[in-house]
mmCIF file of C-alpha atoms in Angstrom:
data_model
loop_
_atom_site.group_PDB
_atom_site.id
_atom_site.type_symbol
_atom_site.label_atom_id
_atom_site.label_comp_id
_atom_site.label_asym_id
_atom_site.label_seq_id
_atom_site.Cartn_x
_atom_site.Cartn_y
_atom_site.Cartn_z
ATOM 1 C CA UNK A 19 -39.069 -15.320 -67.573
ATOM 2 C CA UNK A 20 -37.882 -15.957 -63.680
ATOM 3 C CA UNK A 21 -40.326 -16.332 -61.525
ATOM 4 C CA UNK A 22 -37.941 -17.157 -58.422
ATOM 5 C CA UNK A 23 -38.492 -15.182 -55.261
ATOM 6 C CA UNK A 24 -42.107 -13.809 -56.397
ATOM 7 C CA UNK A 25 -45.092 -13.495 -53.300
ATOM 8 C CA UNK A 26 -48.439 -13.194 -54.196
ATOM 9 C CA UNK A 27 -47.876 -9.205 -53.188
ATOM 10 C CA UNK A 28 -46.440 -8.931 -57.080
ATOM 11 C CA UNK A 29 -50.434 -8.863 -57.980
ATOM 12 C CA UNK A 30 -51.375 -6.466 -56.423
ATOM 13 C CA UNK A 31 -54.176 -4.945 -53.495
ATOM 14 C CA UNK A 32 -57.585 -4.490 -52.891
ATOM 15 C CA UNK A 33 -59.593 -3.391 -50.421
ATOM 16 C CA UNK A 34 -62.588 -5.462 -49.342
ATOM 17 C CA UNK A 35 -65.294 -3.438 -48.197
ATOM 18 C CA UNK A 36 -62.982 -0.466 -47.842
ATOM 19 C CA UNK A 37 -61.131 -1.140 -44.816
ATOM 20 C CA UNK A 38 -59.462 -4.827 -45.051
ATOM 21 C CA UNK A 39 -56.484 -4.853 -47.644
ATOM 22 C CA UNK A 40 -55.492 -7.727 -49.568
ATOM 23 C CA UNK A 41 -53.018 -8.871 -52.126
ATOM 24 C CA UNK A 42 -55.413 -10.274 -54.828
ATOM 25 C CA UNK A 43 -53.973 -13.787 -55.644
ATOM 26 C CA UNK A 44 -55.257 -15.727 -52.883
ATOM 27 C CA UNK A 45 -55.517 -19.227 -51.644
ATOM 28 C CA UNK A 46 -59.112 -21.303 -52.309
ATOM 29 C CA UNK A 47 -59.095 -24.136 -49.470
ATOM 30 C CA UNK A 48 -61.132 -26.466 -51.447
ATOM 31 C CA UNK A 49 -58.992 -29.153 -52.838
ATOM 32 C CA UNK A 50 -57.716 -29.939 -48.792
ATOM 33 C CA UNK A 51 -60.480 -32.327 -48.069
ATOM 34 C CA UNK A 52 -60.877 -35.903 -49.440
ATOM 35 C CA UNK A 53 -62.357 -36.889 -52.573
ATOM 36 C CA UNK A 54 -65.813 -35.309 -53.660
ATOM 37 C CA UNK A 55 -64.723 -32.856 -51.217
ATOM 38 C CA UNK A 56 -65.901 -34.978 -48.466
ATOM 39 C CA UNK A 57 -63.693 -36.347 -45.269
ATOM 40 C CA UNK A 58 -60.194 -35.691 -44.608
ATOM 41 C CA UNK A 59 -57.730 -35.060 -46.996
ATOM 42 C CA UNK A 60 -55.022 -38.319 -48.483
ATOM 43 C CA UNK A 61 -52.056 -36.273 -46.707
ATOM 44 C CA UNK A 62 -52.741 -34.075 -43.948
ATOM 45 C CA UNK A 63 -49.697 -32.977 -43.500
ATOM 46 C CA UNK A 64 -49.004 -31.943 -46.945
ATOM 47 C CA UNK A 65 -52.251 -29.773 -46.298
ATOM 48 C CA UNK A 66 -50.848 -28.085 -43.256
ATOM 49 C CA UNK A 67 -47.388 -27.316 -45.454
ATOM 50 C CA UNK A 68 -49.515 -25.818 -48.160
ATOM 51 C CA UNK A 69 -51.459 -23.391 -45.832
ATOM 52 C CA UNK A 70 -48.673 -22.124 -44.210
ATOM 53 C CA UNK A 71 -46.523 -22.061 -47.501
ATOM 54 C CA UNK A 72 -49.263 -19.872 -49.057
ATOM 55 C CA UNK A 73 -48.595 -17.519 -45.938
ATOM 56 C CA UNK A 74 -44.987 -17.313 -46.488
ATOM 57 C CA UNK A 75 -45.798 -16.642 -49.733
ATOM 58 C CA UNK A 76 -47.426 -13.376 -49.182
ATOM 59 C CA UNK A 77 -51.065 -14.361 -49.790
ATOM 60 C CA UNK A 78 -53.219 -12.389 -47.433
ATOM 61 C CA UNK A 79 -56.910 -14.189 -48.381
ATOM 62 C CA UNK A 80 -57.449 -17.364 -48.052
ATOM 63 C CA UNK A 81 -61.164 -18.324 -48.891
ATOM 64 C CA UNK A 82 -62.666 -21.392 -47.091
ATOM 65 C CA UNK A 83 -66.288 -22.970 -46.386
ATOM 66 C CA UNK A 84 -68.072 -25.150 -43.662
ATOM 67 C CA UNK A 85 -69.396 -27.350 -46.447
ATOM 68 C CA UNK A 86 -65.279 -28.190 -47.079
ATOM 69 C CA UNK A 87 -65.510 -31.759 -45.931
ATOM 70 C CA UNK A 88 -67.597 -30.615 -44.249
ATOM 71 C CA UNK A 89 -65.753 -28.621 -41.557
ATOM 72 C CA UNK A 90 -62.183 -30.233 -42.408
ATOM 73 C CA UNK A 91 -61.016 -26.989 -44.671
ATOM 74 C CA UNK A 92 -61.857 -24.622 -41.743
ATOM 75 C CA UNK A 93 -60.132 -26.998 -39.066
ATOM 76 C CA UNK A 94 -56.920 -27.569 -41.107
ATOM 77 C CA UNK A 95 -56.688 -23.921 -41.234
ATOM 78 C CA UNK A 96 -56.689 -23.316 -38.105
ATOM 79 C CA UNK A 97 -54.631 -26.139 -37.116
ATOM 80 C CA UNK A 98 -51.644 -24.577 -39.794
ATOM 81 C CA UNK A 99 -51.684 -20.957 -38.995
ATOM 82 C CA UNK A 100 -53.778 -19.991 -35.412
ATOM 83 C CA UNK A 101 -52.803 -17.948 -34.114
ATOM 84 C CA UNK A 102 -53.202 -16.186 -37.459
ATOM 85 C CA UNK A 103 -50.992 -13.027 -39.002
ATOM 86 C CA UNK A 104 -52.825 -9.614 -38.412
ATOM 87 C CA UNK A 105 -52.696 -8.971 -42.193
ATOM 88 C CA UNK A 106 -54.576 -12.779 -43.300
ATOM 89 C CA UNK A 107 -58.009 -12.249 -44.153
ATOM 90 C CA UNK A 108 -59.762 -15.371 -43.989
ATOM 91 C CA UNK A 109 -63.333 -15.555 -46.273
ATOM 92 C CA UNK A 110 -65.572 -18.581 -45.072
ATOM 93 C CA UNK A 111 -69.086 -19.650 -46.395
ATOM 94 C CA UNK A 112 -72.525 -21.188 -44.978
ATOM 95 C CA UNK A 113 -75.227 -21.784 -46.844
ATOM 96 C CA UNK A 114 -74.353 -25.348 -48.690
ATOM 97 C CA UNK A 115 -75.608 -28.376 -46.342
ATOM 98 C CA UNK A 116 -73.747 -32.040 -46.999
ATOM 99 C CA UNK A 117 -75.086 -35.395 -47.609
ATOM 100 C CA UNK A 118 -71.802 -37.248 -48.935
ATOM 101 C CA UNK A 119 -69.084 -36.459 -51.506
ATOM 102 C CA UNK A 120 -70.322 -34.225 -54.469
ATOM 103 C CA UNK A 121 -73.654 -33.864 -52.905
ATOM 104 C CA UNK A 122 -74.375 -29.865 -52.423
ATOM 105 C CA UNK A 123 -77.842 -28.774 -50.776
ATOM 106 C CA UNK A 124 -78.724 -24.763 -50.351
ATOM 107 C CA UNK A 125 -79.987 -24.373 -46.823
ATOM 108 C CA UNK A 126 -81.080 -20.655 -46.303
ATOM 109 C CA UNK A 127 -82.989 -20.999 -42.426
ATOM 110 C CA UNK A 128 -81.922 -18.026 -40.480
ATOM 111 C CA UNK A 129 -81.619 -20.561 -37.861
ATOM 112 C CA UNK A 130 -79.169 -23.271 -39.153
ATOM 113 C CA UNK A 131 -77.089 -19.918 -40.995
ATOM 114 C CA UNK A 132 -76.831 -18.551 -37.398
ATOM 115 C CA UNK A 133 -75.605 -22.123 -36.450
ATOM 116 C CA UNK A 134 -73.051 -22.849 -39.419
ATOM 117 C CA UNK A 135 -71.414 -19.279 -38.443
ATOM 118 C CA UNK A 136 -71.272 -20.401 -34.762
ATOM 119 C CA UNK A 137 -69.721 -23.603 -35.976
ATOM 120 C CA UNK A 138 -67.003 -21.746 -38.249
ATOM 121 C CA UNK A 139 -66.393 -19.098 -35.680
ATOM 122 C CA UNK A 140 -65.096 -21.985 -33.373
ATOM 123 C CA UNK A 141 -63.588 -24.184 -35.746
ATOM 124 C CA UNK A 142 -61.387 -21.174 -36.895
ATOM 125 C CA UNK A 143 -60.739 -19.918 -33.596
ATOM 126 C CA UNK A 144 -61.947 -16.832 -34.552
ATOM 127 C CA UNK A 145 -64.082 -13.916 -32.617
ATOM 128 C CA UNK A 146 -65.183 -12.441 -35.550
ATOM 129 C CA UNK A 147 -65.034 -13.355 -39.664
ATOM 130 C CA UNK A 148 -63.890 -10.680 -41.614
ATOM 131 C CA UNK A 149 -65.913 -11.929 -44.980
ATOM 132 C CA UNK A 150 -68.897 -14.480 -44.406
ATOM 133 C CA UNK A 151 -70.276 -15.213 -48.175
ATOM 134 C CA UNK A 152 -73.731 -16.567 -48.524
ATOM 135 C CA UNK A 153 -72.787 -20.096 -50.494
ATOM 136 C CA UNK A 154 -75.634 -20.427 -52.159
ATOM 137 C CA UNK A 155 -79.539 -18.277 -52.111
ATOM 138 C CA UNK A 156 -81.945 -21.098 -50.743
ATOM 139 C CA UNK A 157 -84.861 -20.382 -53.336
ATOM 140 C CA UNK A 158 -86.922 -21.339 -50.741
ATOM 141 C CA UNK A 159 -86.338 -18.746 -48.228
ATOM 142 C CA UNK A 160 -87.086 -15.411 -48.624
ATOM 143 C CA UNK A 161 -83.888 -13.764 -49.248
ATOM 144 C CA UNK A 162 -84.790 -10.908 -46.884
ATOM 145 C CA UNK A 163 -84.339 -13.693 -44.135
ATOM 146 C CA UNK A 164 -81.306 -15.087 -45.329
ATOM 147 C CA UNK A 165 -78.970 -11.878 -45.918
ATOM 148 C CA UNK A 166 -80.973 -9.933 -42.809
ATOM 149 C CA UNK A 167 -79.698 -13.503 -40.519
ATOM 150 C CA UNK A 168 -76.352 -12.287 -41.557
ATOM 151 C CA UNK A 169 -76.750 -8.833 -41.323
ATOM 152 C CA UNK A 170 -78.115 -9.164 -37.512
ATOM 153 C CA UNK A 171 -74.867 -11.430 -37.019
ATOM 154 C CA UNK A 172 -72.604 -8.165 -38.482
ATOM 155 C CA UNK A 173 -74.105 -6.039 -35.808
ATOM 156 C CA UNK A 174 -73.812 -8.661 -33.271
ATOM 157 C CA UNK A 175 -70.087 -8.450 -34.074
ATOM 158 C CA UNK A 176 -69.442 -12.022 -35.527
ATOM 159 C CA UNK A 177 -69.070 -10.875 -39.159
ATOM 160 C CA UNK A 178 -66.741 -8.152 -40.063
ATOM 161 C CA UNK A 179 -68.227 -8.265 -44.156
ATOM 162 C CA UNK A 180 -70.959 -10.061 -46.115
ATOM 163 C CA UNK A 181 -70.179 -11.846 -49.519
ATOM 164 C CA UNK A 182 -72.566 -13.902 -52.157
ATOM 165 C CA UNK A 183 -71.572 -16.823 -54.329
ATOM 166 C CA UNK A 184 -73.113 -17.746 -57.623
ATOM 167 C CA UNK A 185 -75.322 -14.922 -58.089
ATOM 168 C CA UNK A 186 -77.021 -12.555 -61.248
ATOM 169 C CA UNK A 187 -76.570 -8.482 -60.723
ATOM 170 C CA UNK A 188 -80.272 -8.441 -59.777
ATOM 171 C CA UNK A 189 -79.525 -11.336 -56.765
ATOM 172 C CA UNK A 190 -76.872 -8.492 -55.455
ATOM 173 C CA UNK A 191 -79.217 -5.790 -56.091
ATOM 174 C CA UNK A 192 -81.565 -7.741 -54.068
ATOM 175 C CA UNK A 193 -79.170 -8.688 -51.470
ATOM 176 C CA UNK A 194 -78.103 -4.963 -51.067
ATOM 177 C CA UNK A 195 -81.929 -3.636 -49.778
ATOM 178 C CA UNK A 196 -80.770 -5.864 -46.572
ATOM 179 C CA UNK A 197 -76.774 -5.255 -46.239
ATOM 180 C CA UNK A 198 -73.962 -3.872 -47.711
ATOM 181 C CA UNK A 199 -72.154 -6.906 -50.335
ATOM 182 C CA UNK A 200 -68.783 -6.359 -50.726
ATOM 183 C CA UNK A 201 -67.448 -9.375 -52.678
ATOM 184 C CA UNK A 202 -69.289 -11.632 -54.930
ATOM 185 C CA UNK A 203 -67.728 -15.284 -56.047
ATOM 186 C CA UNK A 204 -68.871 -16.745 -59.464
ATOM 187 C CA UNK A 205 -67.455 -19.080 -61.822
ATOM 188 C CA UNK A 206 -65.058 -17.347 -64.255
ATOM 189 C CA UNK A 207 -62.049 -17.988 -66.070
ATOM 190 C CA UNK A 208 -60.996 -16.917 -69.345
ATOM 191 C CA UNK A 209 -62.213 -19.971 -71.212
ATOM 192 C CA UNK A 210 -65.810 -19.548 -69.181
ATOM 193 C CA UNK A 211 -66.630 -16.015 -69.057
ATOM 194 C CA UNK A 212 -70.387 -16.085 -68.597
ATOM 195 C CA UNK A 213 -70.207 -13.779 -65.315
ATOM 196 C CA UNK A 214 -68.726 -10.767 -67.570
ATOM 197 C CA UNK A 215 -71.907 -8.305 -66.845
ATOM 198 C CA UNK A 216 -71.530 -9.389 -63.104
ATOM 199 C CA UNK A 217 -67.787 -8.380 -63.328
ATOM 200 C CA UNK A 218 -68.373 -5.061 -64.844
ATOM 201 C CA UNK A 219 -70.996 -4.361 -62.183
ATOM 202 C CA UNK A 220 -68.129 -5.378 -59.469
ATOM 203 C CA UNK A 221 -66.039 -2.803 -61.255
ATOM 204 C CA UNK A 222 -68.682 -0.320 -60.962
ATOM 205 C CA UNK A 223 -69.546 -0.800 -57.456
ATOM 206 C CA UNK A 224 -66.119 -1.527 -55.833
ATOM 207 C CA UNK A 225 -67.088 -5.080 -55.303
ATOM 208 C CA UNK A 226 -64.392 -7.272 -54.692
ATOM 209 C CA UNK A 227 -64.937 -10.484 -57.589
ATOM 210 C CA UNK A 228 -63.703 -14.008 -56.892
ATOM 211 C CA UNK A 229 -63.664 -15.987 -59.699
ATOM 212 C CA UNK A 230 -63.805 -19.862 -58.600
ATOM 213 C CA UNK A 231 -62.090 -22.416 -61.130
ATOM 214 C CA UNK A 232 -59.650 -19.730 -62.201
ATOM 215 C CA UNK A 233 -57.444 -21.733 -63.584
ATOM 216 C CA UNK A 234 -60.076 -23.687 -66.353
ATOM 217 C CA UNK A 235 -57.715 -26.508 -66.728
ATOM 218 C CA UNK A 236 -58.015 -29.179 -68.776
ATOM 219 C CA UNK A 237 -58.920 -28.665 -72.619
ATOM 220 C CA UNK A 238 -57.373 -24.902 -71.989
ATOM 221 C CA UNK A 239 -53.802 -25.504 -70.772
ATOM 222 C CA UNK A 240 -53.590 -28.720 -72.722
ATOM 223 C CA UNK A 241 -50.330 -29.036 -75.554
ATOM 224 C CA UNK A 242 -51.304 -27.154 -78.727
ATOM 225 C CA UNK A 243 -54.233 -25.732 -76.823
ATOM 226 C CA UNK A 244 -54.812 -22.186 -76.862
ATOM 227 C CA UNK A 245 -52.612 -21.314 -73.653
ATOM 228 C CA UNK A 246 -50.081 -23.177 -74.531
ATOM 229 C CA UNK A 247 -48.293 -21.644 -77.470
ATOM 230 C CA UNK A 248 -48.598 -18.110 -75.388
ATOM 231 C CA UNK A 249 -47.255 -19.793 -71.855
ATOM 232 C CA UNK A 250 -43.879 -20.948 -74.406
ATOM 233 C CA UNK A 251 -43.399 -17.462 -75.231
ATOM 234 C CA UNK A 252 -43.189 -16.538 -71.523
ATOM 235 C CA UNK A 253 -41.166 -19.398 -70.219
ATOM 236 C CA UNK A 254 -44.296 -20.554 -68.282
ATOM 237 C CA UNK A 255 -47.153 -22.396 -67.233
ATOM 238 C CA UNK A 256 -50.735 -22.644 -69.451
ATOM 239 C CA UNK A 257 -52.532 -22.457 -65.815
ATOM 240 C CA UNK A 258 -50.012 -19.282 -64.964
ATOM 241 C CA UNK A 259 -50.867 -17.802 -67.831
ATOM 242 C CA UNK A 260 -54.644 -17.794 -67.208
ATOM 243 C CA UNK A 261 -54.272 -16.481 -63.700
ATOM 244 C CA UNK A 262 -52.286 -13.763 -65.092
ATOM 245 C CA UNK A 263 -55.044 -13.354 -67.654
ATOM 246 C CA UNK A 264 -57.601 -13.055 -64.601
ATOM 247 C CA UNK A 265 -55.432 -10.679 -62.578
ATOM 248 C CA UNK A 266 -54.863 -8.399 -65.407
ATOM 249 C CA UNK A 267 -58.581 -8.628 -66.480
ATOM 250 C CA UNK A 268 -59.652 -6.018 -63.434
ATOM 251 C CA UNK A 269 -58.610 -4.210 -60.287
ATOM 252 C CA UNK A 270 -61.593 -5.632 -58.402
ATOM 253 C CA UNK A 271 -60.369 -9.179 -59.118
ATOM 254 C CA UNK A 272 -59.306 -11.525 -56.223
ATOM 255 C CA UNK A 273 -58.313 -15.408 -57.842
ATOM 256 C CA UNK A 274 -58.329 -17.852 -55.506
ATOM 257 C CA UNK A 275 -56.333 -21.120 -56.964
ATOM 258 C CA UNK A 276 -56.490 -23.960 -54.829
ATOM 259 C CA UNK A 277 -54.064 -27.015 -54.983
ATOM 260 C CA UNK A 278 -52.966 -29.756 -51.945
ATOM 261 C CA UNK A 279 -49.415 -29.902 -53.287
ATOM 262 C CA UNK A 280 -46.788 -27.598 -52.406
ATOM 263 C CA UNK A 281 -45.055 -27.325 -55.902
ATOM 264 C CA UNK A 282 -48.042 -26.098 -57.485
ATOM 265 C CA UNK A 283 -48.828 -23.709 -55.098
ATOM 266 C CA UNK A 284 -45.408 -22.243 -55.505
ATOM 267 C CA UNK A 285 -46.086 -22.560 -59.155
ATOM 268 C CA UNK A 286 -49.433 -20.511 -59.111
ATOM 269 C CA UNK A 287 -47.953 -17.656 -56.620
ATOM 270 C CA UNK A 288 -45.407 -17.208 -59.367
ATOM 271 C CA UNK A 289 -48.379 -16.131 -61.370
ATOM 272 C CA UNK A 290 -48.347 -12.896 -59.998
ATOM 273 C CA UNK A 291 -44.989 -11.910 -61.763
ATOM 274 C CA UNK A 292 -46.302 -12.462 -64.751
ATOM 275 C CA UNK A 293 -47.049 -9.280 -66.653
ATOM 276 C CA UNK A 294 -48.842 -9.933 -69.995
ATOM 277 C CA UNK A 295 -48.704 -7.076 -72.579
ATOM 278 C CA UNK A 296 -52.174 -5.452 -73.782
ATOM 279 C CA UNK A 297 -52.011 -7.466 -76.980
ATOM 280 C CA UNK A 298 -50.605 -10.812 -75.249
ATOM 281 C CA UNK A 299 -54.055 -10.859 -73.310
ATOM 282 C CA UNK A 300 -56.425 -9.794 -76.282
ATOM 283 C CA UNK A 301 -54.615 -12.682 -77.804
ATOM 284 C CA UNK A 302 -54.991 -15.158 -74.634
ATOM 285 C CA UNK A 303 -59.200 -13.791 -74.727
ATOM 286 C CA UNK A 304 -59.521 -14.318 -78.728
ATOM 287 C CA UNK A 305 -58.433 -17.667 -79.037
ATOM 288 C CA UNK A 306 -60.057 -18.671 -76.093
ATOM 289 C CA UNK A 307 -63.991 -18.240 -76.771
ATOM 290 C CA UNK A 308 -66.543 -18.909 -73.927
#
């Protein structure tokens, strides 16, 4: 199957929150920083390709954090694409405070949130972020405090939409009593698909669903795994195959792949030419079990 000349607009739109359009194959900023996802990245200018690559590419979402280095995601960004297209939506997240390289700490004070989404708002060079996901509930905060920080920041006019990551259906639930959630980002992929009652609520609710590791690679994509006799058949990649798999899974989902290499980001935009047949994708979710 040819893949040549494919933008991430072959997979389709969604609205987030109702008024901010996006093809649904995005770009996850992650994998830009150092190891551990701490410090600056081996190639820097490789990272500034990919970014504005991904752009020419057609994706319109490209999801980001503060804790991304932390700080060297957002600044990279900006450094490859401000001023930015009217049509890129660019999701950031606070909430995630950093000690050193795989070391992840929830920090839910209304004060240092209000701080972080200072910090992001200039590191960006934006006025406004259109989607501002909480990175993680602090369990030691009430949550009232942490979404209603945000939600004071929405009518203050520095947050366009409000997002959660690694939540239950009763977290959102929660999180709704205080503002209106519009996109929710768990881990999901089809070898790990835990967050299925989350994603069915999504579907529900209009709530846009990023699914972080999308692409589950590894044991998955591996020869003679289950991906790979399937990605033969289709003259493609295991790891295309399962972000097909994810964008034909639901309307409300919104894969975010992230590489720091410029051939596999062409490689995973590709993805979104890939059209897998009703029975290729019961067969890609049977022999995969989670």
């Amino acid at each position: 199957m040819s893949t040549n000349h494919v933008t991430a607009a072959a997979s389709g739109s969604f609205s987030i929150g109702g008024d901010l359009p996006v093809n649904r194959l995005g770009y996850g900023s992650m994998q830009l920083t150092g190891p551990g996802v701490w410090g600056d990245p081996k190639d820097p200018d490789e990272a500034i390709r990919v970014l504005r690559r991904a752009v020419e590419l057609g994706v319109t979402l490209i999801d980001t954090a503060d804790a991304y280095g932390p700080f060297v995601a957002e600044k990279l960004i900006k450094q490859a694409l401000h001023p930015y297209p009217d049509n890129l939506v660019i999701a950031t997240k606070v909430g995630l405070t950093r000690c050193g390289p795989n070391d992840w700490r929830p920090v839910g004070r209304p004060e240092y949130l209000r701080q972080q989404v200072e910090l992001c708002l200039r590191h960006l060079g934006l006025e406004r972020i259109d989607l501002m996901q909480l990175h993680r509930i602090d369990p030691k905060v009430p949550l009232a405090d942490q979404i209603g920080e945000l939600a004071l920041l929405q009518k203050e006019g520095k947050i366009r939409h409000i997002g959660l990551s690694e939540v239950t259906i009763d977290d959102v639930k929660a999180a709704s009593e205080f503002a209106t959630i519009v996109t929710v980002q768990n881990l999901y992929n089809v070898a790990n698909r835990d967050a299925e009652p989350l994603l069915e609520y999504c579907e529900a609710n209009n709530i846009g669903f990023i699914p972080w590791f999308p692409l589950a690679t590894g044991e998955l994509a591996k020869e003679g795994g289950p991906l790979d006799a399937l990605a033969k058949q289709h003259n493609v990649k295991p790891s295309q195959l399962a972000l097909a798999w994810l964008l034909k899974r639901s309307p409300v989902m919104l894969p975010i792949p992230g590489t720091s290499t410029l051939s596999h980001l062409e490689e995973n935009i590709a993805a979104a030419g890939i059209k897998l047949s009703d029975e290729d994708f019961k067969t890609l979710e049977n022999a995969v079990q989670s």
